[in-house]
CSV table of C-alpha atoms in Angstrom, one decimal:
chain,number,residue,atom,x,y,z
A,193,GLU,CA,93.2,69.9,117.4
A,194,THR,CA,91.6,73.3,114.5
A,195,ALA,CA,94.0,75.7,116.2
A,196,LEU,CA,97.2,73.0,115.4
A,197,LYS,CA,95.1,73.1,112.0
A,198,ILE,CA,95.4,76.4,111.6
A,199,LEU,CA,99.2,76.4,113.3
A,200,GLU,CA,100.9,73.9,110.5
A,201,ASP,CA,98.8,76.1,107.5
A,202,ALA,CA,99.8,79.3,108.6
A,203,LEU,CA,103.2,77.8,108.6
A,204,ALA,CA,103.0,76.5,105.2
A,205,ILE,CA,102.3,78.8,104.0
A,206,GLN,CA,104.8,81.6,105.5
A,207,ASP,CA,107.0,78.5,104.5
A,208,ALA,CA,105.9,79.0,100.2
A,209,GLY,CA,107.0,82.9,100.1
A,210,CYS,CA,103.8,84.9,101.9
A,211,PHE,CA,105.2,87.8,103.2
A,212,MET,CA,102.2,88.3,105.6
A,213,LEU,CA,98.4,87.0,106.9
A,214,GLU,CA,95.1,88.1,108.1
A,215,PHE,CA,93.6,86.1,111.5
A,216,GLU,CA,89.8,86.9,111.1
A,217,ALA,CA,87.2,85.6,114.0
A,218,VAL,CA,90.2,83.4,115.6
A,219,PRO,CA,90.4,83.4,119.5
A,220,ALA,CA,92.7,86.1,121.2
A,221,GLU,CA,95.1,83.6,121.9
A,222,ILE,CA,95.1,81.5,119.6
A,223,ALA,CA,96.3,84.5,117.6
A,224,ARG,CA,98.4,85.8,120.1
A,225,ILE,CA,100.8,82.2,120.3
A,226,ILE,CA,101.1,82.1,115.9
A,227,SER,CA,101.6,85.7,115.3
A,228,LYS,CA,105.3,84.3,117.8
A,229,GLU,CA,105.5,81.4,116.1
A,230,LEU,CA,106.1,83.1,112.6
A,231,GLU,CA,107.9,85.2,110.7
A,232,ILE,CA,105.7,86.6,109.1
A,233,PRO,CA,103.7,89.9,110.5
A,234,THR,CA,99.9,89.2,111.0
A,235,ILE,CA,96.7,91.6,110.6
A,236,GLY,CA,93.5,90.8,112.7
A,237,ILE,CA,89.9,91.1,113.1
A,238,GLY,CA,88.1,89.7,115.5
A,239,ALA,CA,92.0,87.7,116.7
A,240,GLY,CA,92.2,89.6,120.1
A,241,ASN,CA,95.3,92.2,120.4
A,242,GLY,CA,98.2,89.7,120.1
A,243,THR,CA,98.2,90.6,116.1
A,244,ASP,CA,101.0,92.1,114.6
A,245,GLY,CA,97.9,94.8,113.6
A,246,GLN,CA,94.8,95.2,113.6
A,247,ILE,CA,92.0,95.5,110.9
A,248,LEU,CA,88.6,97.3,110.8
A,249,LEU,CA,86.3,97.4,107.4
A,250,GLY,CA,85.6,101.5,107.8
A,251,TYR,CA,82.1,100.7,107.8
A,252,ASP,CA,81.6,98.6,111.0
A,253,LEU,CA,83.8,101.1,112.9
A,254,LEU,CA,81.6,104.7,111.0
A,255,GLY,CA,79.0,102.7,112.4
A,256,VAL,CA,77.7,102.9,108.8
A,257,PHE,CA,76.1,99.0,108.2
A,258,THR,CA,73.9,99.7,111.0
A,259,ASP,CA,71.5,96.4,110.8
A,260,PHE,CA,74.6,94.0,111.7
A,261,LYS,CA,77.7,94.8,113.8
A,262,PRO,CA,80.1,91.8,114.2
A,263,LYS,CA,80.9,90.7,118.0
A,264,PHE,CA,83.9,92.3,117.1
A,265,THR,CA,83.6,95.1,115.1
A,266,LYS,CA,83.5,98.8,118.0
A,267,ARG,CA,82.4,101.5,116.4
A,268,TYR,CA,83.7,104.6,117.3
A,269,SER,CA,80.9,107.0,115.7
A,270,LYS,CA,77.2,106.8,114.3
A,271,LEU,CA,77.8,108.1,111.2
A,272,THR,CA,74.8,106.6,109.7
A,273,GLU,CA,72.2,109.8,112.2
A,274,VAL,CA,74.5,112.3,111.4
A,275,ALA,CA,74.5,111.0,107.2
A,276,VAL,CA,70.4,110.7,107.8
A,277,SER,CA,70.6,114.0,109.8
A,278,GLY,CA,72.8,116.3,106.7
A,279,LEU,CA,70.4,115.0,104.5
A,280,LYS,CA,67.0,115.8,106.7
A,281,GLU,CA,68.0,118.7,106.8
A,282,PHE,CA,69.0,119.4,102.9
A,283,ILE,CA,65.8,117.9,101.9
A,284,ALA,CA,63.7,120.2,104.8
A,285,GLU,CA,66.0,123.5,102.8
A,286,VAL,CA,64.8,122.4,99.6
A,287,LYS,CA,61.4,121.9,99.7
A,288,ASN,CA,61.4,125.6,101.6
A,289,ALA,CA,63.4,127.4,98.7
A,290,GLU,CA,66.4,127.6,101.2
A,291,PHE,CA,68.6,125.7,99.1
A,292,PRO,CA,70.2,126.7,96.9
A,293,ASP,CA,70.6,130.0,98.0
A,294,ASP,CA,73.3,132.5,95.5
A,295,ASP,CA,76.1,131.5,98.0
A,296,HIS,CA,75.8,128.2,96.2
A,297,SER,CA,74.6,129.1,92.9
A,298,TYR,CA,76.7,130.6,90.0
A,299,ASN,CA,75.4,134.2,89.2
A,300,VAL,CA,76.0,135.5,84.9
A,301,ASP,CA,76.5,139.1,84.3
A,302,GLU,CA,73.4,141.3,83.9
A,303,LYS,CA,73.7,142.5,80.3
A,304,GLU,CA,74.4,138.4,79.6
A,305,LEU,CA,71.2,137.8,81.1
A,306,GLU,CA,69.9,140.4,79.3
A,307,LYS,CA,70.4,139.2,75.9
A,308,PHE,CA,70.1,136.0,76.4
A,309,LYS,CA,66.8,136.7,77.8
A,310,ASN,CA,65.5,138.6,74.0
A,311,ILE,CA,67.5,135.9,71.9
A,312,VAL,CA,64.9,133.5,74.4
A,313,GLU,CA,61.6,136.0,73.1
A,314,LYS,CA,62.9,136.0,69.8
A,315,ARG,CA,62.8,132.3,68.8
A,316,LYS,CA,58.7,132.4,69.9
A,317,GLN,CA,58.3,134.4,67.7
A,318,ILE,CA,59.9,132.3,65.0
């Protein structure tokens, strides 16, 4: 009954001029059958591989958000682990005064620096 309603709605929006349809969390075979009945392309997210295309949220497929994983999401990387590791390394280098180093800082000409220091000292005397 629900599958029939989805088919009827899909046909109705197609007839109304819709240019594509997304199936989300629809059983794979239902999405496949309805996709074949439509003239417009279908995109699936949690709807099996019988649609014309697939979509996943970047946060889900990269493993950024680890507290919840929808059934239809496959994680292709563990970006959160990589990010946390990088942040820990950054914090450690800052605490140990290893970053920023000369390679990651802008330099000033020595003569210009001396001029600036003199100006600063003169301002203190005023």
